[in-house]
Short mmCIF file of C-alpha atoms and ligand atoms in Angstrom, two decimals:
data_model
loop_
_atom_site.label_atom_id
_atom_site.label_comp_id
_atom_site.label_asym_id
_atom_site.label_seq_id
_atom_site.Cartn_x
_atom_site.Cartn_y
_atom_site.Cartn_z
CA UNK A 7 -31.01 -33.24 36.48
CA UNK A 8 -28.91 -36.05 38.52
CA UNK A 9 -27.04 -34.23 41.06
CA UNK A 10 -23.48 -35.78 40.30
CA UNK A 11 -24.44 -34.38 36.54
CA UNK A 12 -24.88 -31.50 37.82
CA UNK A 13 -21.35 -30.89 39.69
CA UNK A 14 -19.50 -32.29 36.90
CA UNK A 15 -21.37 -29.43 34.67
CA UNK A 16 -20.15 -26.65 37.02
CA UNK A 17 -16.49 -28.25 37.56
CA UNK A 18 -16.42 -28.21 33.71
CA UNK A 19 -17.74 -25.04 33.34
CA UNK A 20 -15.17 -23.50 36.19
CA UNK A 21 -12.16 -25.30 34.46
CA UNK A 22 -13.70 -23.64 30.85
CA UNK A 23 -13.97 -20.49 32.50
CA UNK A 24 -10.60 -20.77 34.44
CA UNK A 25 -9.00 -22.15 30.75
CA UNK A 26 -10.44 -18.83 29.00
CA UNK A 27 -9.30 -16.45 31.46
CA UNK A 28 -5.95 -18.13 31.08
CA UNK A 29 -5.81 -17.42 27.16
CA UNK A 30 -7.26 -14.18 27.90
CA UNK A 31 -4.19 -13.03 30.18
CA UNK A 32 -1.78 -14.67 27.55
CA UNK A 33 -3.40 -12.86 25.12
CA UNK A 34 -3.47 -9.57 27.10
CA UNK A 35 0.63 -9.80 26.00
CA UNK A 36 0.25 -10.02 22.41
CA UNK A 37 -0.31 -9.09 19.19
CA UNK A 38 -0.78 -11.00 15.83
CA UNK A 39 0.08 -9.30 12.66
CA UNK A 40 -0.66 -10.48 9.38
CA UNK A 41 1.42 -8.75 6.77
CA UNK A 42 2.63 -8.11 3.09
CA UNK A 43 5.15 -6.88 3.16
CA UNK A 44 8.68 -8.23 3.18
CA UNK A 45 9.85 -9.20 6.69
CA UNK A 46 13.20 -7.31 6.13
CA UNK A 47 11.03 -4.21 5.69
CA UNK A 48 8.31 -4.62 9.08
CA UNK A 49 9.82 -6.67 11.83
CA UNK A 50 12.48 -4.57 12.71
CA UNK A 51 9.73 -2.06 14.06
CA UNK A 52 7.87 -4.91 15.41
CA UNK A 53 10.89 -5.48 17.32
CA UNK A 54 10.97 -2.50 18.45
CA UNK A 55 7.75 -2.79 19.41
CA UNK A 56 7.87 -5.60 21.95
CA UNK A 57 10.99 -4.71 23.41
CA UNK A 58 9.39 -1.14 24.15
CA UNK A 59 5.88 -2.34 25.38
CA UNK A 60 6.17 -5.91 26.49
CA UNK A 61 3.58 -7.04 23.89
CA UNK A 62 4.91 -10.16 22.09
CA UNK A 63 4.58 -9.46 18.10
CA UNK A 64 3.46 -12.80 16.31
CA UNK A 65 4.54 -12.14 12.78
CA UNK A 66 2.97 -13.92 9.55
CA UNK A 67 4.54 -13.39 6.57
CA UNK A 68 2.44 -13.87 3.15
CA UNK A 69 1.15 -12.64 -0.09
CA UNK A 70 -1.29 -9.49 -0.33
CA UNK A 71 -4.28 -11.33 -1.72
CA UNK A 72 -3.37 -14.71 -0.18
CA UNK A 73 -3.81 -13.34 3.56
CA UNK A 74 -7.03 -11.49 2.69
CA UNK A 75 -7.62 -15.15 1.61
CA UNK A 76 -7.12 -16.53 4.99
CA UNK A 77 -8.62 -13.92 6.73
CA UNK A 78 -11.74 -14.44 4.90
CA UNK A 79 -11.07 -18.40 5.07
CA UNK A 80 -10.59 -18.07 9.12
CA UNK A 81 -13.47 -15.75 9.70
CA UNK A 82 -14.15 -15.36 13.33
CA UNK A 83 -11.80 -18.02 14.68
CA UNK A 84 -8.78 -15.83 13.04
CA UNK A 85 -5.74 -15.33 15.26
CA UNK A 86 -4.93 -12.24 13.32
CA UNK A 87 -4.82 -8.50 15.24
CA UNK A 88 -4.07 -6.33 11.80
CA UNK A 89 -3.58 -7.01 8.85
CA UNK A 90 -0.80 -4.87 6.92
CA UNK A 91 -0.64 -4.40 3.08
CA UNK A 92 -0.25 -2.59 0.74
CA UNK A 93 -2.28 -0.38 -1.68
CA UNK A 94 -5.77 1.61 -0.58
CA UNK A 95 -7.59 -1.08 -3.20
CA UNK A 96 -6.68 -3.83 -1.32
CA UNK A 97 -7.25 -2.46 2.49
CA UNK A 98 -10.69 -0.80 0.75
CA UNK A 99 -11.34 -5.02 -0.41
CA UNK A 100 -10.75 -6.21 2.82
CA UNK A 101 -12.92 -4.01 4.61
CA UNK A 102 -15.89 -4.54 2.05
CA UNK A 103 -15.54 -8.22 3.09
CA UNK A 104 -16.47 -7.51 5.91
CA UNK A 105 -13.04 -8.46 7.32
CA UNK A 106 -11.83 -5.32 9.22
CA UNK A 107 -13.31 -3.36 12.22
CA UNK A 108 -13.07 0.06 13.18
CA UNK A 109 -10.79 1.91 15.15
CA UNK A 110 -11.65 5.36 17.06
CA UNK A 111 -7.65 6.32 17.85
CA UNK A 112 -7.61 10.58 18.24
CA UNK A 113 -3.65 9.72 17.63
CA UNK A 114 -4.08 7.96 14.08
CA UNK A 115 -6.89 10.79 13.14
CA UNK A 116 -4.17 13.53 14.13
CA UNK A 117 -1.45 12.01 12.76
CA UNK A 118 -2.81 10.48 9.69
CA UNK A 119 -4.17 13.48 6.71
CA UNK A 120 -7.77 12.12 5.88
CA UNK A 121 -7.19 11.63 2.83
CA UNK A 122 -5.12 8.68 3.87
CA UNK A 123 -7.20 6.73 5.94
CA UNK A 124 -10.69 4.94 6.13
CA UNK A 125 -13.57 7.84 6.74
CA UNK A 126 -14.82 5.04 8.78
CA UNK A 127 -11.49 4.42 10.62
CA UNK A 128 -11.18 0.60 9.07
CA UNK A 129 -7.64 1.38 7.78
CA UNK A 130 -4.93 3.68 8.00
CA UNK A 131 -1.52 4.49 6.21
CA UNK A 132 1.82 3.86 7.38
CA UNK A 133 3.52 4.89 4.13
CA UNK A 134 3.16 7.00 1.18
CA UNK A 135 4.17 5.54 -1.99
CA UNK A 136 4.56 7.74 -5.16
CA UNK A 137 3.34 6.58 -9.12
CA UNK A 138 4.77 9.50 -11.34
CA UNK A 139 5.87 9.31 -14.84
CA UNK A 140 9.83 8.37 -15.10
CA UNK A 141 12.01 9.48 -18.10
CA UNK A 142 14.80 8.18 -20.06
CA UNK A 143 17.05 11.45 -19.64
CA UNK A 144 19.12 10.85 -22.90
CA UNK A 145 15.89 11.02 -25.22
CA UNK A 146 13.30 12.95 -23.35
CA UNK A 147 13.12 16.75 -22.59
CA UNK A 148 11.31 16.74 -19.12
CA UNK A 149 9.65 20.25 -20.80
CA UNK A 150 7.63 17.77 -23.29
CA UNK A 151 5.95 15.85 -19.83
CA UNK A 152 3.05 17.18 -18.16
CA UNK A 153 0.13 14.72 -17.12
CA UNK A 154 -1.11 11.09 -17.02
CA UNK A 155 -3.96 11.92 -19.53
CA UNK A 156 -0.55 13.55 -22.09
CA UNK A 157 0.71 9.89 -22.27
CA UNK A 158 -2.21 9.12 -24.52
CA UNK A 159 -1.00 12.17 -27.26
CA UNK A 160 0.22 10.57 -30.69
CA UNK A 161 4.03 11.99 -29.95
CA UNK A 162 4.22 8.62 -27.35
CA UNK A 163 3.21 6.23 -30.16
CA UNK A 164 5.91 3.44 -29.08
CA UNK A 165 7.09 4.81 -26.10
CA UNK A 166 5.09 3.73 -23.04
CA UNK A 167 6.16 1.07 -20.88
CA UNK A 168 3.43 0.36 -17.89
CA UNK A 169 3.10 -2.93 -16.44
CA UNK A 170 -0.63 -4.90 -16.86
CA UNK A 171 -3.61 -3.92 -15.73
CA UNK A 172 -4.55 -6.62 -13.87
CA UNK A 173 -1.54 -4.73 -11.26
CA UNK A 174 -3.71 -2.80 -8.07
CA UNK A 175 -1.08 -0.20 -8.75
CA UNK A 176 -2.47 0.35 -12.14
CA UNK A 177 -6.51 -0.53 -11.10
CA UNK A 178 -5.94 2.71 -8.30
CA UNK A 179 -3.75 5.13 -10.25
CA UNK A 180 -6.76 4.73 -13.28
CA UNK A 181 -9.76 5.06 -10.75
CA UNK A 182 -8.06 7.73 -9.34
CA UNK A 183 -8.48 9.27 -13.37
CA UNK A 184 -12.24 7.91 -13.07
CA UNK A 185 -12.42 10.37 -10.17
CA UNK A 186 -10.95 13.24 -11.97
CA UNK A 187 -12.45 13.01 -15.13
CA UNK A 188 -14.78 10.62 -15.75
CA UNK A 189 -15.64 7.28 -17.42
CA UNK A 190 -15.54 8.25 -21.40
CA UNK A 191 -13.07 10.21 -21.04
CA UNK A 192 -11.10 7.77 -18.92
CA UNK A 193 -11.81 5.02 -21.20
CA UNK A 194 -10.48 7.51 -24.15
CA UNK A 195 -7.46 8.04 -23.03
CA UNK A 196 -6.91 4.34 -21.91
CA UNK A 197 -7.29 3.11 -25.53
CA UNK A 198 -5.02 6.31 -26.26
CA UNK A 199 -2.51 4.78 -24.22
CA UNK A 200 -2.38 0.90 -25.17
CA UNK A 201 -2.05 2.30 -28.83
CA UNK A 202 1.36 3.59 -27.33
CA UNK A 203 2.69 1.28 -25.89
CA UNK A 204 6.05 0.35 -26.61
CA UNK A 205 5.51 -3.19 -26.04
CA UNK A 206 2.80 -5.56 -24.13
CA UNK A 207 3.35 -4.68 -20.51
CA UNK A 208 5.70 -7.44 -19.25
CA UNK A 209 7.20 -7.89 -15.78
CA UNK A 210 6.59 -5.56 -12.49
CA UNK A 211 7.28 -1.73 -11.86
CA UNK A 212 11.54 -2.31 -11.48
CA UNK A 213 10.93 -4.08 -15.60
CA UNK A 214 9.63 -1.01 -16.91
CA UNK A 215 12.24 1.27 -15.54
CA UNK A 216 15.10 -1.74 -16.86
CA UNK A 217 13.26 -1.70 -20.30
CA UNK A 218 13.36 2.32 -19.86
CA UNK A 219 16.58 2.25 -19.39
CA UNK A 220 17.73 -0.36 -22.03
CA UNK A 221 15.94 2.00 -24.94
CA UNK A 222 12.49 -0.34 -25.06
CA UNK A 223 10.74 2.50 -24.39
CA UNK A 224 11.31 6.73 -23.40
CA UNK A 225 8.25 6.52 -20.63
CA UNK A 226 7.32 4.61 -18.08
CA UNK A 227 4.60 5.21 -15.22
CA UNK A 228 6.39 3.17 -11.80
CA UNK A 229 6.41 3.54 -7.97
CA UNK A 230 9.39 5.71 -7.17
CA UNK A 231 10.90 2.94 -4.22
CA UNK A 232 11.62 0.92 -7.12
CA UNK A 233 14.16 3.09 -8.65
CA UNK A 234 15.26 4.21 -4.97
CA UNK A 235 15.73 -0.15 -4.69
CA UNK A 236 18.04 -0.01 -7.98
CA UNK A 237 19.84 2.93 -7.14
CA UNK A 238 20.65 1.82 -3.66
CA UNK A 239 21.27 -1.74 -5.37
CA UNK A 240 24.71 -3.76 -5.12
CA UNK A 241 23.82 -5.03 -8.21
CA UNK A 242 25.85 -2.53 -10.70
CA UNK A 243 23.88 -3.05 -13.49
CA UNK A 244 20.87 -2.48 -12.03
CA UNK A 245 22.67 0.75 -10.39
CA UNK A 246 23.86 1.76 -13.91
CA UNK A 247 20.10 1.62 -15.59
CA UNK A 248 18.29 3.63 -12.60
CA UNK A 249 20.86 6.51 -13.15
CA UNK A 250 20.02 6.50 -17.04
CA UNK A 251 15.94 7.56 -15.54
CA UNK A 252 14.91 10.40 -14.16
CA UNK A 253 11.51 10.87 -12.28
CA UNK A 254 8.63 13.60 -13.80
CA UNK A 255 6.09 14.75 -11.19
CA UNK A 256 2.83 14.76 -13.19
CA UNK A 257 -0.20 16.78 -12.93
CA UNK A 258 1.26 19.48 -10.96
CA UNK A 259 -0.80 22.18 -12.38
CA UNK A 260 -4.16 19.89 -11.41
CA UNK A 261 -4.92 17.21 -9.31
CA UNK A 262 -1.41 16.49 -8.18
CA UNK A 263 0.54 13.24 -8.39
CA UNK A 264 -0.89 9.97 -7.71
CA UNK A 265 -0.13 8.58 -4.34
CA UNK A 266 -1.17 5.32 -2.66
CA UNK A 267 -0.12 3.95 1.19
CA UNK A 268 1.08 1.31 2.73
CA UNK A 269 -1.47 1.09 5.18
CA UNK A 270 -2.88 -1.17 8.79
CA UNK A 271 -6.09 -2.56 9.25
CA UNK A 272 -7.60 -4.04 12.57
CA UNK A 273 -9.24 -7.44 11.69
CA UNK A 274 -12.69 -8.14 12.87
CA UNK A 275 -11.74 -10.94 14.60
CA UNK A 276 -9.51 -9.33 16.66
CA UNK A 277 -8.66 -10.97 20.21
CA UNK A 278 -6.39 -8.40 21.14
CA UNK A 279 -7.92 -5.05 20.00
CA UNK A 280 -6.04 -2.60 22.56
CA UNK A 281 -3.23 -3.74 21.99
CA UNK A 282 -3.60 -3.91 18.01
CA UNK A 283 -4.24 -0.09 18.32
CA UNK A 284 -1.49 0.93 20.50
CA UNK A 285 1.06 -1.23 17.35
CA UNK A 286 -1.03 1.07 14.69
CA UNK A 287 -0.13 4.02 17.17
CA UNK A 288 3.44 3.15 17.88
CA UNK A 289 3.88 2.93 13.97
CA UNK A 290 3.04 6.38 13.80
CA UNK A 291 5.60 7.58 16.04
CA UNK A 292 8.38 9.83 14.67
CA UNK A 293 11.11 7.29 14.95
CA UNK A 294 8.99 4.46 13.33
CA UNK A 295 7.87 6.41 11.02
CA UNK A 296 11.37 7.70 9.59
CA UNK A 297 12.65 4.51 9.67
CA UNK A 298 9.68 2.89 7.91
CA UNK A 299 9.62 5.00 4.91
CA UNK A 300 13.70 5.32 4.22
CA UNK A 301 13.96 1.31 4.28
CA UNK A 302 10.97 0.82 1.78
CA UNK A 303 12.59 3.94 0.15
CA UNK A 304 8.68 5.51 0.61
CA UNK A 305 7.43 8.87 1.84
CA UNK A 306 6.77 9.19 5.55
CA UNK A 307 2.83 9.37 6.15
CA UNK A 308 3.47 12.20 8.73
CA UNK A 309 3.80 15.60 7.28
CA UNK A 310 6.51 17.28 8.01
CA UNK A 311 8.83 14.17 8.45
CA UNK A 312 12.10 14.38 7.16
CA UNK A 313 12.30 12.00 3.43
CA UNK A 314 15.65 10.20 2.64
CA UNK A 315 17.96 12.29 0.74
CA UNK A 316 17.68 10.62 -2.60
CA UNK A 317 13.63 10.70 -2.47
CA UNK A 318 14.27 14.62 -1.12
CA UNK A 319 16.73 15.14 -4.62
CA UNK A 320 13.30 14.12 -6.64
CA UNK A 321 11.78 17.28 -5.00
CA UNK A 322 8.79 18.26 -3.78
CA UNK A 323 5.59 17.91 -5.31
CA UNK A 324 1.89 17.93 -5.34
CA UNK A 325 0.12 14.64 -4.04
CA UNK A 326 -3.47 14.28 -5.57
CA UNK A 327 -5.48 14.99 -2.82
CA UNK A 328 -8.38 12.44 -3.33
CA UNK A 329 -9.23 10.06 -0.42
CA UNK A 330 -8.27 6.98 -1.36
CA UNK A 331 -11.41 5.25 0.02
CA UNK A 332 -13.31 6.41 -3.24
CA UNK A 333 -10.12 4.78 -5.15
CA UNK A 334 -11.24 1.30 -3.80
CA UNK A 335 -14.82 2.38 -4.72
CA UNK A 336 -13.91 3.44 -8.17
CA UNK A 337 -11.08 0.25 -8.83
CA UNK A 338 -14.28 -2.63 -10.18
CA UNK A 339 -15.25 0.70 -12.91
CA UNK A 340 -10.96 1.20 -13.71
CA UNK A 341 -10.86 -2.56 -14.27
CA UNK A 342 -13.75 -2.57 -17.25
CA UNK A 343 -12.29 0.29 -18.94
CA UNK A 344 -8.87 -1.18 -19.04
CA UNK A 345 -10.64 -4.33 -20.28
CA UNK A 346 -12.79 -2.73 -22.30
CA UNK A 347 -9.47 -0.81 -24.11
CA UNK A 348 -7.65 -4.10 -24.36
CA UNK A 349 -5.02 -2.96 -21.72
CA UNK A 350 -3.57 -6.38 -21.26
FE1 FE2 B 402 5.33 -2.62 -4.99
#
């Protein structure tokens, strides 16, 4: 090789090497989230965050499915740290593509019940979110509720609202079923439950409880921070209907309640891994963590955390203690039955 090659190969190779370590110290003081959720409902903990540790937060903002999308899109060259979302099918999606690594944090395992994180430590929940059975209280006796699979019985011919299945919600609360009790009998009740129906599911989680509420339907199976969002409303009307429902913890004698998370993955791409994992840890911190759940009007992930007053006035009640890894397994199986059962 010429000589004067030669130098200019090492000069460019110094300024390269002198370029990376520059990114690398920038990096060194950040973190880039990806996330689902509203920005109203995360940043003010991201804030918290940076002004605590120094480590600037980079914040993208986006749909659930959209930045799994991009993630996947991006692959390796991916700015993205974590990625927060919401549902265990969605996190359990992500990590099958292949697009989360994992973490080995003695905090997150402490903190975190197992049955609420990755067995593999690829994601971990933030928040608890609730899917019972809500009631119109002027037409239903509570006494006459008892479990998911009782929403298939002929006395609810008419009266189910539940939004489509093509919802996550609905895909994890069903697999959780699969779980429980099987395909066929699964896939029994499902076509049980589409016969009664009170109308073809329309609209999100807050339309059911509004159609509950306006007499479309006695029953409705909805994530409880959706009536906590009407009744802490300053929309009157919507205050009025969520007052007019009344939540039933179901499966109490069995399984439990079905519960998902909000949850936090680290992305395989990750440039700034440490400090990804001291985020996930810092949003696992008492103080985060009460303030996280009572503005998404969710549960706290953390035993023993103190709930917001109108979630504590729903009482207490049994979560179903599955791991919600083998919900994401079990979602592709959910999905044919409520296709096979015409569950629009
Ligand atoms: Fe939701």
């Amino acid at each position: 090789m010429h000589k004067s090659r030669l130098v200019s190969l090492l000069l460019l190779s110094l300024v390269l090497s002198l370029l990376l370590s520059g990114c690398e110290q920038q990096n060194s003081h950040e973190v880039n989230v990806y996330s689902a959720r509203k920005e109203a409902l995360i940043k003010p903990a991201l804030d918290r965050f940076q002004t605590e540790t120094g480590i600037k937060v980079n914040l993208v903002t986006g749909n659930a499915d959209a930045l799994i999308e991009r993630l996947k899109a991006e692959g390796v060259a991916s700015p993205a740290d974590v990625l927060i979302t919401v549902d265990a099918g969605r996190l359990h999606r992500a990590k099958s593509l292949q697009l989360t690594q994992a973490v080995d944090s003695e905090q997150l395992q402490t903190l975190i019940p197992a049955a609420y994180r990755d067995p593999e430590g690829h994601w971990f929940g933030l928040s608890l979110r609730a899917r019972p059975i809500m009631y119109a209280k002027d037409r239903v006796n509570p006494a006459d509720l008892s479990t998911y699979a009782d929403l298939a019985d002929e006395t609810w011919r008419g009266r189910v609202c539940i939004r489509s299945s093509s919802n996550i919600y609905n895909q994890s609360l069903v697999a959780s079923m699969v779980a429980s009790d099987g395909v066929d009998a699964v896939e029994q009740w499902a076509a049980g439950l589409v016969k009664n129906f009170a109308r073809k599911p329309v609209g999100g989680d807050r339309d059911q409880i509004k159609a509950l509420a306006a007499g479309v339907c006695d029953v409705a199976v909805a994530n409880t921070y959706y009536l906590f969002g009407m009744l802490s409303s300053e929309n009157d009307a919507e205050v009025k209907a969520a007052e007019q429902v009344q939540v039933f913890w179901p499966n109490q004698q069995g399984r439990g309640t079905h519960v998902n998370i909000s949850g936090i993955a680290l992305t395989q791409s990750a440039k700034n891994p440490d400090n990804a994992v001291q985020l996930m840890e810092f949003l696992l911190n008492e103080e985060s963590q009460s303030w996280y759940a009572n503005v998404n009007g969710e549960y706290p992930i953390r035993d023993n955390t103190v709930v917001h007053p109108t979630l504590a006035g729903w009482g207490q009640f049994k979560k179903d203690a599955i791991n919600l890894a083998e919900l994401g397994k079990l979602g592709p199986e959910a999905v044919k039955i409520m296709d096979r059962v015409e569950w629009p």
